[in-house]
mmCIF file of C-alpha atoms in Angstrom:
data_model
loop_
_atom_site.group_PDB
_atom_site.id
_atom_site.type_symbol
_atom_site.label_atom_id
_atom_site.label_comp_id
_atom_site.label_asym_id
_atom_site.label_seq_id
_atom_site.Cartn_x
_atom_site.Cartn_y
_atom_site.Cartn_z
ATOM 1 C CA MET T 1358 188.419 -20.649 80.214
ATOM 2 C CA THR T 1359 191.912 -21.978 80.976
ATOM 3 C CA TYR T 1360 193.293 -25.524 80.469
ATOM 4 C CA SER T 1361 196.444 -27.300 79.656
ATOM 5 C CA SER T 1362 196.859 -30.388 78.081
ATOM 6 C CA LYS T 1363 199.366 -32.806 79.227
ATOM 7 C CA ARG T 1364 199.718 -36.352 78.592
ATOM 8 C CA LYS T 1365 201.750 -39.454 80.628
ATOM 9 C CA PRO T 1366 204.116 -41.129 78.577
ATOM 10 C CA PRO T 1367 202.774 -44.669 77.421
ATOM 11 C CA PRO T 1368 204.519 -47.543 79.273
ATOM 12 C CA PRO T 1369 207.484 -49.476 78.290
ATOM 13 C CA GLY T 1370 206.975 -51.813 75.320
ATOM 14 C CA ASP T 1371 204.270 -49.721 73.893
ATOM 15 C CA PRO T 1372 204.573 -49.028 70.303
ATOM 16 C CA ALA T 1373 203.898 -45.435 70.486
ATOM 17 C CA ALA T 1374 206.967 -45.428 73.089
ATOM 18 C CA SER T 1375 209.415 -45.513 70.328
ATOM 19 C CA SER T 1376 210.072 -42.690 67.822
ATOM 20 C CA GLY T 1377 213.213 -44.155 66.009
ATOM 21 C CA LYS T 1378 216.890 -42.736 67.181
ATOM 22 C CA SER T 1379 216.062 -40.113 69.493
ATOM 23 C CA GLY T 1380 213.912 -42.570 71.740
ATOM 24 C CA THR T 1381 211.458 -39.955 72.549
ATOM 25 C CA PRO T 1382 208.053 -40.801 73.033
ATOM 26 C CA VAL T 1383 205.432 -40.009 70.125
ATOM 27 C CA LEU T 1384 202.228 -38.923 71.546
ATOM 28 C CA GLU T 1385 199.248 -38.243 69.293
ATOM 29 C CA HIS T 1386 196.860 -35.878 71.082
ATOM 30 C CA THR T 1387 192.868 -35.948 70.963
ATOM 31 C CA TRP T 1388 190.241 -33.617 71.379
ATOM 32 C CA LYS T 1389 189.251 -36.170 74.362
ATOM 33 C CA GLU T 1390 192.362 -34.420 75.993
ATOM 34 C CA ILE T 1391 190.002 -31.357 76.766
ATOM 35 C CA PRO T 1392 188.115 -31.292 80.324
ATOM 36 C CA LEU T 1393 184.674 -32.046 79.941
ATOM 37 C CA GLU T 1394 183.790 -28.805 81.585
ATOM 38 C CA ASN T 1395 185.735 -27.107 79.091
ATOM 39 C CA ARG T 1396 184.320 -28.589 76.159
ATOM 40 C CA VAL T 1397 180.950 -28.139 77.164
ATOM 41 C CA GLN T 1398 181.877 -24.090 77.522
ATOM 42 C CA ILE T 1399 183.178 -23.966 74.071
ATOM 43 C CA ALA T 1400 179.947 -25.745 72.429
ATOM 44 C CA LEU T 1401 177.581 -23.398 74.546
ATOM 45 C CA VAL T 1402 179.410 -20.545 73.046
ATOM 46 C CA ALA T 1403 179.470 -21.910 69.502
ATOM 47 C CA VAL T 1404 175.950 -22.649 70.009
ATOM 48 C CA LEU T 1405 175.419 -18.610 70.853
ATOM 49 C CA PHE T 1406 177.404 -17.213 68.619
ATOM 50 C CA VAL T 1407 175.532 -19.193 65.449
ATOM 51 C CA VAL T 1408 172.180 -18.226 66.906
ATOM 52 C CA LEU T 1409 173.414 -14.149 67.302
ATOM 53 C CA HIS T 1410 174.405 -14.460 63.497
ATOM 54 C CA TRP T 1411 171.630 -16.822 61.893
ATOM 55 C CA ALA T 1412 169.732 -14.469 60.112
ATOM 56 C CA PHE T 1413 173.449 -13.947 58.368
ATOM 57 C CA LEU T 1414 174.647 -17.308 58.059
ATOM 58 C CA GLU T 1415 170.768 -18.802 56.390
ATOM 59 C CA GLN T 1416 171.395 -15.571 53.761
ATOM 60 C CA MET T 1417 174.780 -16.720 52.818
ATOM 61 C CA GLY T 1418 173.560 -20.445 52.574
ATOM 62 C CA LYS T 1419 170.979 -19.488 50.038
ATOM 63 C CA ILE T 1420 173.229 -17.300 48.188
ATOM 64 C CA ALA T 1421 175.526 -20.663 48.179
ATOM 65 C CA ARG T 1422 172.690 -22.735 47.250
ATOM 66 C CA LEU T 1423 171.456 -20.466 44.402
ATOM 67 C CA ASP T 1424 174.673 -18.576 43.264
ATOM 68 C CA PRO T 1425 176.892 -20.807 40.910
ATOM 69 C CA ASP T 1426 179.841 -18.686 41.583
ATOM 70 C CA TRP T 1427 179.736 -19.060 45.161
ATOM 71 C CA SER T 1428 178.478 -22.248 45.650
ATOM 72 C CA HIS T 1429 182.065 -23.373 46.962
ATOM 73 C CA ALA T 1430 181.078 -21.313 50.192
ATOM 74 C CA PHE T 1431 179.832 -24.494 51.793
ATOM 75 C CA LEU T 1432 183.121 -25.672 51.867
ATOM 76 C CA VAL T 1433 185.183 -23.192 53.530
ATOM 77 C CA PRO T 1434 184.125 -23.707 57.193
ATOM 78 C CA LEU T 1435 184.991 -27.368 56.356
ATOM 79 C CA ILE T 1436 188.264 -26.455 55.187
ATOM 80 C CA SER T 1437 188.827 -24.297 58.322
ATOM 81 C CA LEU T 1438 187.814 -27.187 60.464
ATOM 82 C CA TYR T 1439 190.198 -29.556 58.862
ATOM 83 C CA PHE T 1440 193.084 -26.864 59.239
ATOM 84 C CA VAL T 1441 192.196 -26.619 63.100
ATOM 85 C CA HIS T 1442 192.067 -30.394 63.212
ATOM 86 C CA HIS T 1443 195.537 -31.019 61.471
ATOM 87 C CA LEU T 1444 196.928 -28.543 63.982
ATOM 88 C CA ARG T 1445 195.393 -30.328 66.877
ATOM 89 C CA ASP T 1446 198.794 -31.663 68.332
ATOM 90 C CA ARG T 1447 200.186 -27.845 68.766
ATOM 91 C CA ILE T 1448 196.525 -26.499 70.039
ATOM 92 C CA LEU T 1449 196.641 -29.135 72.573
ATOM 93 C CA GLU T 1450 200.143 -28.238 73.774
ATOM 94 C CA THR T 1451 199.395 -24.569 74.100
ATOM 95 C CA PRO T 1452 198.258 -23.612 77.257
ATOM 96 C CA ALA T 1453 194.629 -21.422 76.959
ATOM 97 C CA ARG T 1454 194.840 -18.239 79.309
ATOM 98 C CA ALA T 1455 191.392 -15.675 79.126
ATOM 99 C CA PHE T 1456 193.364 -12.428 77.289
ATOM 100 C CA TRP T 1457 191.329 -9.427 78.465
ATOM 101 C CA PRO T 1458 192.298 -7.175 75.212
ATOM 102 C CA GLY T 1459 190.464 -9.407 73.188
ATOM 103 C CA LEU T 1460 187.232 -7.904 73.924
ATOM 104 C CA LEU T 1461 188.004 -4.876 72.616
ATOM 105 C CA VAL T 1462 188.376 -6.842 69.281
ATOM 106 C CA PHE T 1463 185.211 -8.557 70.006
ATOM 107 C CA TRP T 1464 183.470 -5.510 70.489
ATOM 108 C CA GLY T 1465 184.484 -3.796 67.564
ATOM 109 C CA GLY T 1466 183.514 -6.790 65.449
ATOM 110 C CA ILE T 1467 180.157 -6.265 67.014
ATOM 111 C CA ALA T 1468 179.577 -2.809 66.301
ATOM 112 C CA ALA T 1469 180.856 -3.052 62.808
ATOM 113 C CA PHE T 1470 178.220 -6.041 61.974
ATOM 114 C CA MET T 1471 175.469 -3.615 63.600
ATOM 115 C CA LEU T 1472 176.407 -0.910 61.053
ATOM 116 C CA SER T 1473 177.030 -3.417 57.914
ATOM 117 C CA ILE T 1474 173.432 -4.016 58.786
ATOM 118 C CA PHE T 1475 172.152 -0.411 59.436
ATOM 119 C CA PRO T 1476 173.073 2.048 57.719
ATOM 120 C CA VAL T 1477 175.673 0.204 55.253
ATOM 121 C CA ARG T 1478 173.164 -2.578 54.610
ATOM 122 C CA SER T 1479 175.866 -4.601 53.050
ATOM 123 C CA PRO T 1480 176.251 -8.461 53.520
ATOM 124 C CA MET T 1481 179.934 -8.673 52.137
ATOM 125 C CA PHE T 1482 180.752 -6.282 55.439
ATOM 126 C CA GLN T 1483 178.592 -8.529 57.682
ATOM 127 C CA GLY T 1484 180.509 -11.340 56.982
ATOM 128 C CA TYR T 1485 183.787 -9.861 57.430
ATOM 129 C CA ALA T 1486 182.636 -8.147 60.834
ATOM 130 C CA MET T 1487 181.195 -11.720 61.993
ATOM 131 C CA ILE T 1488 184.960 -12.677 61.296
ATOM 132 C CA ILE T 1489 186.473 -10.141 63.278
ATOM 133 C CA GLU T 1490 184.003 -11.070 66.126
ATOM 134 C CA LEU T 1491 185.165 -14.611 66.328
ATOM 135 C CA PHE T 1492 188.864 -13.783 65.941
ATOM 136 C CA GLY T 1493 188.464 -11.327 68.879
ATOM 137 C CA LEU T 1494 186.005 -14.159 70.784
ATOM 138 C CA CYS T 1495 188.528 -16.684 70.736
ATOM 139 C CA LEU T 1496 191.633 -13.950 71.542
ATOM 140 C CA PHE T 1497 189.429 -13.209 74.624
ATOM 141 C CA LEU T 1498 188.869 -16.955 75.656
ATOM 142 C CA LEU T 1499 192.257 -18.558 74.155
ATOM 143 C CA GLY T 1500 194.954 -15.750 74.680
ATOM 144 C CA PRO T 1501 197.742 -14.816 72.022
ATOM 145 C CA ARG T 1502 199.521 -17.905 72.073
ATOM 146 C CA MET T 1503 196.456 -20.228 70.755
ATOM 147 C CA MET T 1504 195.946 -17.537 68.316
ATOM 148 C CA ARG T 1505 199.523 -18.236 66.872
ATOM 149 C CA HIS T 1506 197.265 -21.803 65.615
ATOM 150 C CA LEU T 1507 193.741 -20.513 65.007
ATOM 151 C CA ALA T 1508 194.606 -17.128 63.346
ATOM 152 C CA PHE T 1509 194.686 -19.074 59.835
ATOM 153 C CA PRO T 1510 191.579 -20.829 59.840
ATOM 154 C CA ILE T 1511 189.417 -18.186 61.226
ATOM 155 C CA ILE T 1512 191.076 -15.667 58.850
ATOM 156 C CA TYR T 1513 190.244 -18.485 55.981
ATOM 157 C CA LEU T 1514 186.869 -18.195 56.620
ATOM 158 C CA GLY T 1515 186.662 -14.588 54.654
ATOM 159 C CA PHE T 1516 186.666 -16.933 51.491
ATOM 160 C CA GLY T 1517 183.099 -18.101 52.178
ATOM 161 C CA VAL T 1518 181.843 -14.151 52.146
ATOM 162 C CA LYS T 1519 180.329 -13.431 48.975
ATOM 163 C CA ILE T 1520 182.269 -9.878 47.560
ATOM 164 C CA SER T 1521 179.437 -7.246 46.488
ATOM 165 C CA GLY T 1522 178.772 -7.509 42.908
ATOM 166 C CA GLU T 1523 180.378 -3.967 42.034
ATOM 167 C CA LEU T 1524 183.503 -4.827 43.690
ATOM 168 C CA TRP T 1525 183.608 -8.189 42.238
ATOM 169 C CA GLY T 1526 183.226 -6.939 38.716
ATOM 170 C CA HIS T 1527 185.929 -4.656 39.246
ATOM 171 C CA ILE T 1528 188.118 -7.294 40.638
ATOM 172 C CA THR T 1529 187.502 -9.482 37.660
ATOM 173 C CA ARG T 1530 187.567 -6.901 35.111
ATOM 174 C CA LEU T 1531 191.080 -5.879 36.226
ATOM 175 C CA LEU T 1532 192.244 -9.472 36.164
ATOM 176 C CA GLN T 1533 191.026 -9.960 32.752
ATOM 177 C CA LYS T 1534 192.712 -6.728 31.349
ATOM 178 C CA THR T 1535 196.060 -7.524 32.968
ATOM 179 C CA ALA T 1536 195.772 -11.444 31.422
ATOM 180 C CA ALA T 1537 194.801 -9.682 27.688
ATOM 181 C CA ASN T 1538 197.480 -7.573 28.001
ATOM 182 C CA SER T 1539 200.025 -10.279 29.106
ATOM 183 C CA SER T 1540 198.850 -12.626 26.357
ATOM 184 C CA THR T 1541 199.483 -9.357 24.017
ATOM 185 C CA VAL T 1542 202.642 -9.110 24.825
ATOM 186 C CA LEU T 1543 203.611 -12.696 25.047
ATOM 187 C CA LEU T 1544 202.028 -13.280 21.488
ATOM 188 C CA ASN T 1545 204.077 -10.693 19.975
ATOM 189 C CA MET T 1546 206.924 -11.647 21.257
ATOM 190 C CA LEU T 1547 206.301 -14.873 19.995
ATOM 191 C CA GLY T 1548 206.392 -13.414 16.393
ATOM 192 C CA ILE T 1549 202.516 -13.201 16.221
ATOM 193 C CA GLU T 1550 201.238 -9.650 15.459
ATOM 194 C CA ALA T 1551 198.371 -8.825 18.171
ATOM 195 C CA GLU T 1552 196.767 -5.852 19.060
ATOM 196 C CA LEU T 1553 194.653 -5.082 22.462
ATOM 197 C CA SER T 1554 191.324 -3.633 22.326
ATOM 198 C CA ASP T 1555 189.656 -3.717 25.718
ATOM 199 C CA THR T 1556 190.056 -7.361 26.576
ATOM 200 C CA THR T 1557 190.168 -8.257 23.287
ATOM 201 C CA ILE T 1558 193.295 -9.316 21.208
ATOM 202 C CA GLU T 1559 193.121 -8.832 17.500
ATOM 203 C CA LEU T 1560 195.574 -11.422 15.440
ATOM 204 C CA TRP T 1561 196.707 -9.708 12.530
ATOM 205 C CA ARG T 1562 198.264 -11.489 8.909
ATOM 206 C CA GLY T 1563 199.705 -8.529 7.090
ATOM 207 C CA ALA T 1564 197.022 -6.181 6.237
ATOM 208 C CA GLN T 1565 194.489 -8.681 7.475
ATOM 209 C CA SER T 1566 192.790 -9.756 10.500
ATOM 210 C CA PRO T 1567 192.272 -13.474 10.468
ATOM 211 C CA GLY T 1568 190.642 -13.618 14.009
ATOM 212 C CA ALA T 1569 190.188 -12.376 17.312
ATOM 213 C CA LEU T 1570 190.477 -13.556 20.900
ATOM 214 C CA HIS T 1571 187.978 -12.347 23.617
ATOM 215 C CA ASP T 1572 186.704 -13.171 27.286
ATOM 216 C CA GLY T 1573 184.012 -15.044 25.812
ATOM 217 C CA ALA T 1574 183.578 -16.783 29.402
ATOM 218 C CA GLY T 1575 183.786 -14.230 31.559
ATOM 219 C CA ARG T 1576 181.178 -15.150 34.058
ATOM 220 C CA SER T 1577 182.721 -19.120 34.247
ATOM 221 C CA GLY T 1578 186.190 -17.011 34.779
ATOM 222 C CA ARG T 1579 184.627 -15.373 37.932
ATOM 223 C CA ARG T 1580 183.384 -18.901 38.850
ATOM 224 C CA HIS T 1581 186.835 -20.180 39.093
ATOM 225 C CA LEU T 1582 188.434 -17.157 40.775
ATOM 226 C CA GLY T 1583 185.856 -17.201 43.339
ATOM 227 C CA ALA T 1584 186.341 -21.123 43.693
ATOM 228 C CA PHE T 1585 190.192 -20.695 43.678
ATOM 229 C CA PRO T 1586 190.848 -20.580 47.445
ATOM 230 C CA SER T 1587 188.845 -23.872 47.924
ATOM 231 C CA PRO T 1588 190.055 -26.060 45.851
ATOM 232 C CA TRP T 1589 188.356 -28.953 47.894
#
């Protein structure tokens, strides 16, 4: 798949022909500049990619509907597409060239995807393997220069993959302990006697403890942590 988008400058007197002091024409690119043949190819590749991973995508959609901690997963692909659309000028100005080493990344992703089905049996690894496949496919079809613009939107898709419960628990537990420890240090610096026990902060007034601060909303915290990369 190769194409290069070049636009003719607007005629004199056209409002788009002026950009201020330099007088350089301002050209706003649109996706219609991609030749119809290439658009059909892109659509076919996208459909085949979705069909190949439909079972996994359906599973992730079910998780996003039923698990409040991952309800943001529906937004992640939309945000990635927004990034691509936002960079359309740079993308359309960059010539696409096939890059054969990208096939190695693509087939490596497919191998990892199959292994994550059996014997690993991990939806999390399936998701990350699928993203590696997509990265390798785009690298093969479009080339390294194009991937300078597409790498971030593709990698961002990783925020829509549900992390395994065990790993997620370790991450949130570590963050809770870090937050509790930092809060204890800050309270003592402010002259408030505080003592840390696991993730519970005991407050002291002389020999008496008037109360304690504890993580009573751990699940809510995990939900906010999971949705943090998807602010919209």
